[in-house]
Amino acid sequence: MTDKEIGELRRRIRKDKCAVPFIYGAFINEKKELVSTFRQNVAMLPQDDAEGIFKIMRKAFSGAAGKNLLDVSFPTEQVMNGEEHKMLMEMRKQTPESEPFIQSFFEKTAENLTMPSAYIILLAQDAYDIPDYGADGEKADSSTEVYNYFFACACPIKESKAALSFIASENAFKTLGANAIISAPEIGIVFPAFDDRSANIYNMLLYSKNLSDNHSEFVTDFLKGTVPMPAQEQKDTFNAVLEEALSDSCSFDVAVAVRDAVCDEITENKENNEEEAPVVSKKSIGRVLEKCGVDAEKIEAFEERFEESFGADAAVSPVNLVNTKQIDIETPDVSIKINSDRSDLIKTQMIDGSNYILIRADVSISVNGVNVCIDPKN
């Protein structure tokens, strides 16, 4: 799913815009036990409570495609014959017959999803009458498809401590007892995927708050889907592949050139208003290495290791590989942060047998907030 498609769904997650009849939920304790389940009629909920629930669930649509929001794919065999996929298909129906499948989903989630604390699952079914758009880009009154889907998220429960408060209506101080507070979602799913503004039962959208852990075991072991590598792991893996394959050819200039090329892919994609997310491949990085004068043998080694790590013909999201806002340079004792477009201020040089990082300083310099001058005698 693209950022635009995700945004279109996110804007629906409001009481007055979506067609959600009930909010289903389950409470899972720290021992991974399903303690209770519930079903709330949205129409009967007070406005503030309904908006509070939808606000929490809407957070499972936040982040960028390819980073916090990942496309999960299902093999054809799983779609055709898998019990897990059948369960997902039934759960999106707004009928009483879907409720046993929702109950089964809660039970199996409790068994398969590991969280550091107790958590609550929130689940809703929606029927989106997808509006058509004319050639001029204006929304039309007609529609050719109703997108039936469900979205669910798992939210940690945090216990607040008792605290002194002032109750204005009583003009008095009172100690309020401890309460269980629903936190922002750690993980969420949308099924089926909303690809090309249409239902795609071969894919599902996965939200993960933690870029280092996308709870892949929950999706692979329970739902039998294929999950991309977590964003942080993609970055660490890419860096390791580059270092190991290039060895002593992995210079400062090469590392900056690769980073700049990856950033250019992101920038060009935004400037062209392309809906599809930008990608980088072993070949695109290989061309950058070739321009930097890296030996063909090491470029080949990089491409081989890239394929081994990410898969044959893999295309990786560039937003997971670099920090587009700044360049980070680190030694065991020093950290340097440079604006994204000012890599020209830095160069490396060997002086008297030692490696140095040189920073051109043509403008003001401050140390701990104190403006200082450079002694021309030094």
Coordinates of C-alpha atoms in Angstrom, one line a residue:
M1 CA 0.0 0.0 0.0
T2 CA 1.2 3.5 -0.7
D3 CA 1.2 6.5 1.7
K4 CA -1.7 8.0 -0.2
E5 CA -3.8 4.8 0.1
I6 CA -3.0 4.5 3.8
G7 CA -3.9 8.1 4.3
E8 CA -7.3 7.6 2.6
L9 CA -8.1 4.9 5.1
R10 CA -6.7 6.8 8.1
R11 CA -9.1 9.7 7.4
R12 CA -12.0 7.3 7.7
I13 CA -11.2 6.2 11.2
R14 CA -13.7 8.5 12.9
K15 CA -17.2 7.9 14.3
D16 CA -18.8 10.2 11.8
K17 CA -17.0 9.0 8.7
C18 CA -16.6 5.2 8.9
A19 CA -19.3 2.5 8.8
V20 CA -18.2 0.6 11.9
P21 CA -21.1 -1.0 13.8
F22 CA -19.2 -2.5 16.7
I23 CA -15.8 -2.3 18.5
Y24 CA -14.7 -5.7 19.5
G25 CA -12.0 -6.2 22.1
A26 CA -10.1 -8.6 24.3
F27 CA -7.9 -8.1 27.5
I28 CA -4.8 -10.3 27.6
N29 CA -2.8 -10.4 30.9
E30 CA 0.9 -10.6 31.5
K31 CA 0.7 -14.4 31.4
K32 CA -0.7 -14.4 27.9
E33 CA -4.1 -15.4 29.2
L34 CA -7.3 -14.2 27.5
V35 CA -9.1 -12.7 30.5
S36 CA -12.2 -11.2 28.9
T37 CA -13.7 -10.1 25.6
F38 CA -16.3 -7.4 24.8
R39 CA -18.4 -5.9 22.0
Q40 CA -19.4 -2.2 22.1
N41 CA -22.1 -0.8 19.9
V42 CA -20.5 2.3 18.4
A43 CA -23.8 4.1 18.0
M44 CA -24.4 3.7 21.8
L45 CA -21.0 5.0 22.8
P46 CA -20.7 8.6 24.1
Q47 CA -19.1 10.8 21.5
D48 CA -16.0 11.4 23.5
D49 CA -15.5 7.7 24.2
A50 CA -16.0 6.7 20.6
E51 CA -13.6 9.4 19.4
G52 CA -11.1 8.3 22.0
I53 CA -11.2 4.7 20.8
F54 CA -10.9 5.7 17.1
K55 CA -8.1 8.1 18.0
I56 CA -6.1 5.2 19.5
M57 CA -6.9 2.9 16.6
R58 CA -6.0 5.6 14.0
K59 CA -2.4 5.5 15.4
A60 CA -2.0 2.1 13.8
F61 CA -2.1 3.9 10.4
S62 CA 0.7 6.3 11.3
G63 CA 4.3 6.3 10.0
A64 CA 5.6 5.8 6.5
A65 CA 5.0 2.9 4.1
G66 CA 8.0 0.6 4.2
K67 CA 9.0 1.8 7.6
N68 CA 6.4 1.5 10.3
L69 CA 3.8 0.3 7.8
L70 CA 4.7 -2.9 6.0
D71 CA 3.1 -5.0 3.3
V72 CA 2.6 -8.6 4.4
S73 CA 2.1 -11.1 1.6
F74 CA 0.3 -14.5 1.7
P75 CA 1.4 -17.4 -0.6
T76 CA -1.2 -18.6 -3.1
E77 CA -1.6 -21.9 -1.3
Q78 CA -2.4 -20.1 2.0
V79 CA -5.0 -17.9 0.3
M80 CA -6.6 -20.9 -1.4
N81 CA -6.6 -23.5 1.4
G82 CA -5.2 -21.9 4.6
E83 CA -7.4 -22.0 7.7
E84 CA -5.7 -18.8 8.9
H85 CA -6.5 -16.9 5.8
K86 CA -10.1 -18.2 5.8
M87 CA -10.4 -16.7 9.4
L88 CA -9.2 -13.3 8.1
M89 CA -11.7 -13.4 5.3
E90 CA -14.6 -14.2 7.6
M91 CA -13.5 -11.5 10.1
R92 CA -14.1 -8.7 7.7
K93 CA -17.8 -9.5 7.3
Q94 CA -20.2 -7.4 9.3
T95 CA -22.4 -10.3 10.2
P96 CA -23.0 -12.4 13.3
E97 CA -21.3 -15.3 11.6
S98 CA -18.0 -13.4 11.8
E99 CA -18.0 -13.3 15.6
P100 CA -16.7 -16.8 16.3
F101 CA -13.8 -16.1 14.0
I102 CA -13.1 -12.9 15.9
Q103 CA -13.1 -14.9 19.1
S104 CA -10.7 -17.4 17.6
F105 CA -8.5 -14.5 16.5
F106 CA -8.4 -13.2 20.0
E107 CA -7.5 -16.6 21.5
K108 CA -4.7 -17.3 19.0
T109 CA -3.3 -13.7 19.3
A110 CA -3.0 -14.3 23.1
E111 CA -1.0 -17.4 22.4
N112 CA 1.2 -16.0 19.7
L113 CA 1.8 -12.3 20.4
T114 CA 4.4 -11.5 23.1
M115 CA 4.1 -8.1 24.8
P116 CA 6.1 -6.8 27.8
S117 CA 2.9 -6.1 29.7
A118 CA -0.8 -6.8 29.7
Y119 CA -2.6 -5.4 26.6
I120 CA -5.9 -4.9 25.0
I121 CA -6.9 -5.8 21.4
L122 CA -9.2 -3.4 19.6
L123 CA -10.9 -4.6 16.4
A124 CA -13.4 -3.0 14.0
Q125 CA -15.0 -3.9 10.7
D126 CA -15.7 -1.2 8.1
A127 CA -17.5 -1.1 4.8
Y128 CA -16.0 1.6 2.6
D129 CA -18.0 2.6 -0.5
I130 CA -15.0 3.7 -2.5
P131 CA -15.7 6.9 -4.4
D132 CA -14.6 7.2 -8.0
Y133 CA -12.5 10.1 -9.3
G134 CA -13.0 11.8 -12.7
A135 CA -10.3 12.6 -15.2
D136 CA -9.9 16.0 -13.6
G137 CA -9.1 14.5 -10.3
E138 CA -12.5 15.6 -8.7
K139 CA -14.4 13.1 -6.5
A140 CA -17.4 11.7 -8.3
D141 CA -20.8 10.7 -6.8
S142 CA -20.5 7.2 -8.3
S143 CA -18.8 4.1 -6.8
T144 CA -17.9 0.7 -8.3
E145 CA -16.7 -1.2 -5.2
V146 CA -17.4 -1.5 -1.5
Y147 CA -14.2 -2.3 0.3
N148 CA -15.0 -4.6 3.3
Y149 CA -12.1 -4.8 5.7
F150 CA -11.2 -5.0 9.4
F151 CA -8.5 -3.2 11.3
A152 CA -7.1 -4.3 14.7
C153 CA -4.4 -3.2 17.0
A154 CA -2.8 -4.4 20.3
C155 CA -2.3 -1.7 22.9
P156 CA -0.2 -2.1 26.1
I157 CA -2.1 -1.4 29.4
K158 CA -0.2 0.8 31.8
E159 CA -1.1 1.2 35.4
S160 CA -1.1 4.8 36.6
K161 CA -0.2 5.5 40.3
A162 CA -2.5 7.1 42.8
A163 CA -2.1 10.8 42.7
L164 CA -3.4 13.9 44.5
S165 CA -5.8 16.0 42.4
F166 CA -8.0 19.0 42.7
I167 CA -11.7 18.5 41.9
A168 CA -12.9 21.9 40.8
S169 CA -16.6 21.0 40.9
E170 CA -16.2 20.0 44.6
N171 CA -13.6 22.7 45.4
A172 CA -11.6 20.1 47.2
F173 CA -8.4 18.0 47.0
K174 CA -8.8 14.3 46.5
T175 CA -6.4 11.4 46.0
L176 CA -7.4 9.5 42.8
G177 CA -6.8 5.8 42.8
A178 CA -4.6 3.9 40.3
N179 CA -6.1 3.4 36.9
A180 CA -5.4 1.2 33.9
I181 CA -4.6 3.4 30.9
I182 CA -4.6 2.2 27.3
S183 CA -1.4 3.2 25.5
A184 CA -0.7 3.8 21.8
P185 CA -0.7 0.6 19.7
E186 CA 2.5 -1.5 19.5
I187 CA 1.2 -3.5 16.5
G188 CA -1.7 -3.3 14.1
I189 CA -3.1 -5.0 11.0
V190 CA -5.5 -4.1 8.2
F191 CA -6.9 -6.9 6.0
P192 CA -7.3 -7.1 3.2
A193 CA -4.8 -4.6 1.8
F194 CA -6.1 -1.5 0.1
D195 CA -4.0 -1.7 -3.1
D196 CA -4.8 0.5 -6.1
R197 CA -7.8 1.6 -4.1
S198 CA -9.2 -1.9 -4.2
A199 CA -9.2 -5.0 -1.9
N200 CA -6.2 -7.3 -2.3
I201 CA -6.7 -10.5 -0.3
Y202 CA -3.1 -11.6 -1.1
N203 CA -1.8 -8.8 1.1
M204 CA -2.2 -7.3 4.5
L205 CA -0.9 -4.1 6.1
L206 CA 1.2 -4.5 9.2
Y207 CA 1.9 -1.6 11.6
S208 CA 4.8 -1.8 14.0
K209 CA 5.7 1.0 16.4
N210 CA 9.1 -0.4 17.1
L211 CA 11.4 -0.3 14.0
S212 CA 13.6 -2.9 15.5
D213 CA 10.9 -5.5 16.2
N214 CA 7.9 -5.8 14.0
H215 CA 6.6 -8.9 15.8
S216 CA 7.3 -11.0 12.7
E217 CA 6.7 -14.3 14.7
F218 CA 3.1 -13.2 15.2
V219 CA 2.5 -12.9 11.5
T220 CA 4.6 -15.8 10.3
D221 CA 3.7 -18.4 12.9
F222 CA 0.1 -17.5 13.5
L223 CA -1.2 -15.9 10.2
K224 CA 1.3 -17.6 7.9
G225 CA 2.2 -14.4 6.1
T226 CA 5.6 -13.2 4.8
V227 CA 6.9 -10.2 6.7
P228 CA 9.7 -7.9 5.4
M229 CA 12.7 -7.4 7.6
P230 CA 12.3 -4.8 10.3
A231 CA 13.4 -1.3 9.3
Q232 CA 16.3 -1.1 11.7
E233 CA 17.5 -4.5 10.8
Q234 CA 17.4 -3.5 7.1
K235 CA 19.7 -0.6 7.9
D236 CA 22.1 -2.7 10.0
T237 CA 22.2 -5.4 7.4
F238 CA 22.8 -3.0 4.5
N239 CA 25.7 -1.3 6.4
A240 CA 27.2 -4.7 7.2
V241 CA 27.0 -5.8 3.5
L242 CA 28.6 -2.6 2.3
E243 CA 31.5 -2.8 4.9
E244 CA 32.2 -6.5 4.4
A245 CA 32.1 -6.5 0.6
L246 CA 34.1 -3.4 0.1
S247 CA 36.6 -3.9 2.9
D248 CA 39.4 -1.3 2.6
S249 CA 37.6 0.3 -0.4
C250 CA 34.8 1.5 1.9
S251 CA 36.1 5.0 2.3
F252 CA 34.5 8.1 3.6
D253 CA 33.8 9.4 0.1
V254 CA 32.2 6.1 -0.9
A255 CA 30.0 5.9 2.1
V256 CA 28.8 9.5 1.6
A257 CA 28.2 8.9 -2.1
V258 CA 26.1 5.8 -1.4
R259 CA 24.1 7.8 1.2
D260 CA 23.6 10.7 -1.1
A261 CA 22.4 8.4 -3.9
V262 CA 19.9 6.8 -1.6
C263 CA 18.6 10.2 -0.5
D264 CA 18.3 11.2 -4.1
E265 CA 15.9 8.3 -4.7
I266 CA 13.7 9.6 -1.9
T267 CA 13.9 13.2 -3.1
E268 CA 13.2 12.4 -6.7
N269 CA 10.2 10.3 -5.8
K270 CA 8.7 13.2 -3.8
E271 CA 9.4 15.8 -6.4
N272 CA 7.7 13.7 -9.1
N273 CA 4.7 13.0 -6.8
E274 CA 5.0 9.3 -7.4
E275 CA 2.5 7.2 -5.5
E276 CA 4.7 4.1 -5.4
A277 CA 7.4 4.2 -2.7
P278 CA 11.0 4.6 -3.9
V279 CA 13.3 1.6 -3.9
V280 CA 17.0 0.8 -4.2
S281 CA 18.4 -2.4 -5.5
K282 CA 21.8 -4.1 -5.7
K283 CA 22.2 -2.8 -9.3
S284 CA 21.4 0.9 -8.4
I285 CA 24.0 0.8 -5.6
G286 CA 26.4 -1.1 -7.8
R287 CA 26.3 1.8 -10.3
V288 CA 27.1 4.3 -7.5
L289 CA 30.1 2.2 -6.4
E290 CA 31.3 2.0 -10.0
K291 CA 31.3 5.8 -10.3
C292 CA 33.3 6.0 -7.1
G293 CA 36.0 3.8 -8.7
V294 CA 35.4 0.7 -6.7
D295 CA 36.9 -2.4 -8.2
A296 CA 34.5 -4.6 -10.3
E297 CA 35.3 -7.6 -8.1
K298 CA 34.2 -5.8 -5.0
I299 CA 31.1 -4.5 -6.6
E300 CA 30.2 -8.1 -7.6
A301 CA 30.9 -9.2 -4.0
F302 CA 28.5 -6.4 -2.8
E303 CA 25.7 -7.5 -5.2
E304 CA 26.1 -11.1 -4.1
R305 CA 25.9 -10.3 -0.4
F306 CA 23.0 -7.9 -1.0
E307 CA 21.1 -10.7 -2.7
E308 CA 22.0 -13.2 0.0
S309 CA 20.8 -10.8 2.7
F310 CA 17.6 -9.4 1.1
G311 CA 16.7 -12.0 -1.4
A312 CA 17.0 -12.4 -5.2
D313 CA 15.9 -9.3 -7.1
A314 CA 15.1 -7.5 -3.8
A315 CA 14.2 -3.9 -3.8
V316 CA 14.7 -2.2 -0.5
S317 CA 12.9 0.9 0.8
P318 CA 15.6 3.7 1.0
V319 CA 13.9 5.4 3.9
N320 CA 15.0 2.4 6.0
L321 CA 18.7 2.7 5.0
V322 CA 19.7 6.3 5.8
N323 CA 18.9 9.3 7.9
T324 CA 17.8 11.9 5.4
K325 CA 18.1 14.8 7.7
Q326 CA 21.8 14.6 8.7
I327 CA 25.0 12.7 8.3
D328 CA 26.4 11.0 11.4
I329 CA 30.1 10.5 11.8
E330 CA 31.3 8.7 14.9
T331 CA 34.6 7.6 16.5
P332 CA 34.7 5.9 20.0
D333 CA 35.2 9.4 21.5
V334 CA 33.6 11.9 19.1
S335 CA 30.3 12.3 17.4
I336 CA 29.7 14.7 14.5
K337 CA 26.4 15.6 12.9
I338 CA 26.3 17.4 9.6
N339 CA 23.3 18.8 7.7
S340 CA 22.2 16.5 5.0
D341 CA 23.4 18.6 2.1
R342 CA 26.7 19.8 3.5
S343 CA 28.9 16.7 3.2
D344 CA 31.3 19.0 1.3
L345 CA 32.4 20.5 4.6
I346 CA 34.1 17.2 5.6
K347 CA 37.1 15.5 4.3
T348 CA 39.5 12.9 5.7
Q349 CA 43.3 13.1 5.6
M350 CA 46.3 11.3 7.0
I351 CA 48.7 13.6 8.8
D352 CA 52.0 12.4 10.3
G353 CA 50.7 8.8 10.1
S354 CA 47.4 9.4 11.8
N355 CA 43.9 9.6 10.4
Y356 CA 42.1 12.9 10.8
I357 CA 38.5 14.2 10.0
L358 CA 38.8 17.8 8.8
I359 CA 35.8 20.1 9.1
R360 CA 35.9 23.4 7.1
A361 CA 34.7 26.2 9.4
D362 CA 34.3 29.4 7.4
V363 CA 31.5 30.8 9.6
S364 CA 31.0 31.2 13.3
I365 CA 32.0 28.5 15.7
S366 CA 30.7 28.0 19.2
V367 CA 31.8 25.7 22.1
N368 CA 29.2 24.9 24.7
G369 CA 27.3 27.9 23.5
V370 CA 30.3 30.3 23.6
N371 CA 31.3 31.8 20.3
V372 CA 35.1 31.3 19.7
C373 CA 37.8 32.2 17.3
I374 CA 40.4 30.0 15.7
D375 CA 43.9 31.1 16.5
P376 CA 45.7 31.7 13.2
K377 CA 49.0 30.7 14.7
N378 CA 47.8 27.1 15.3

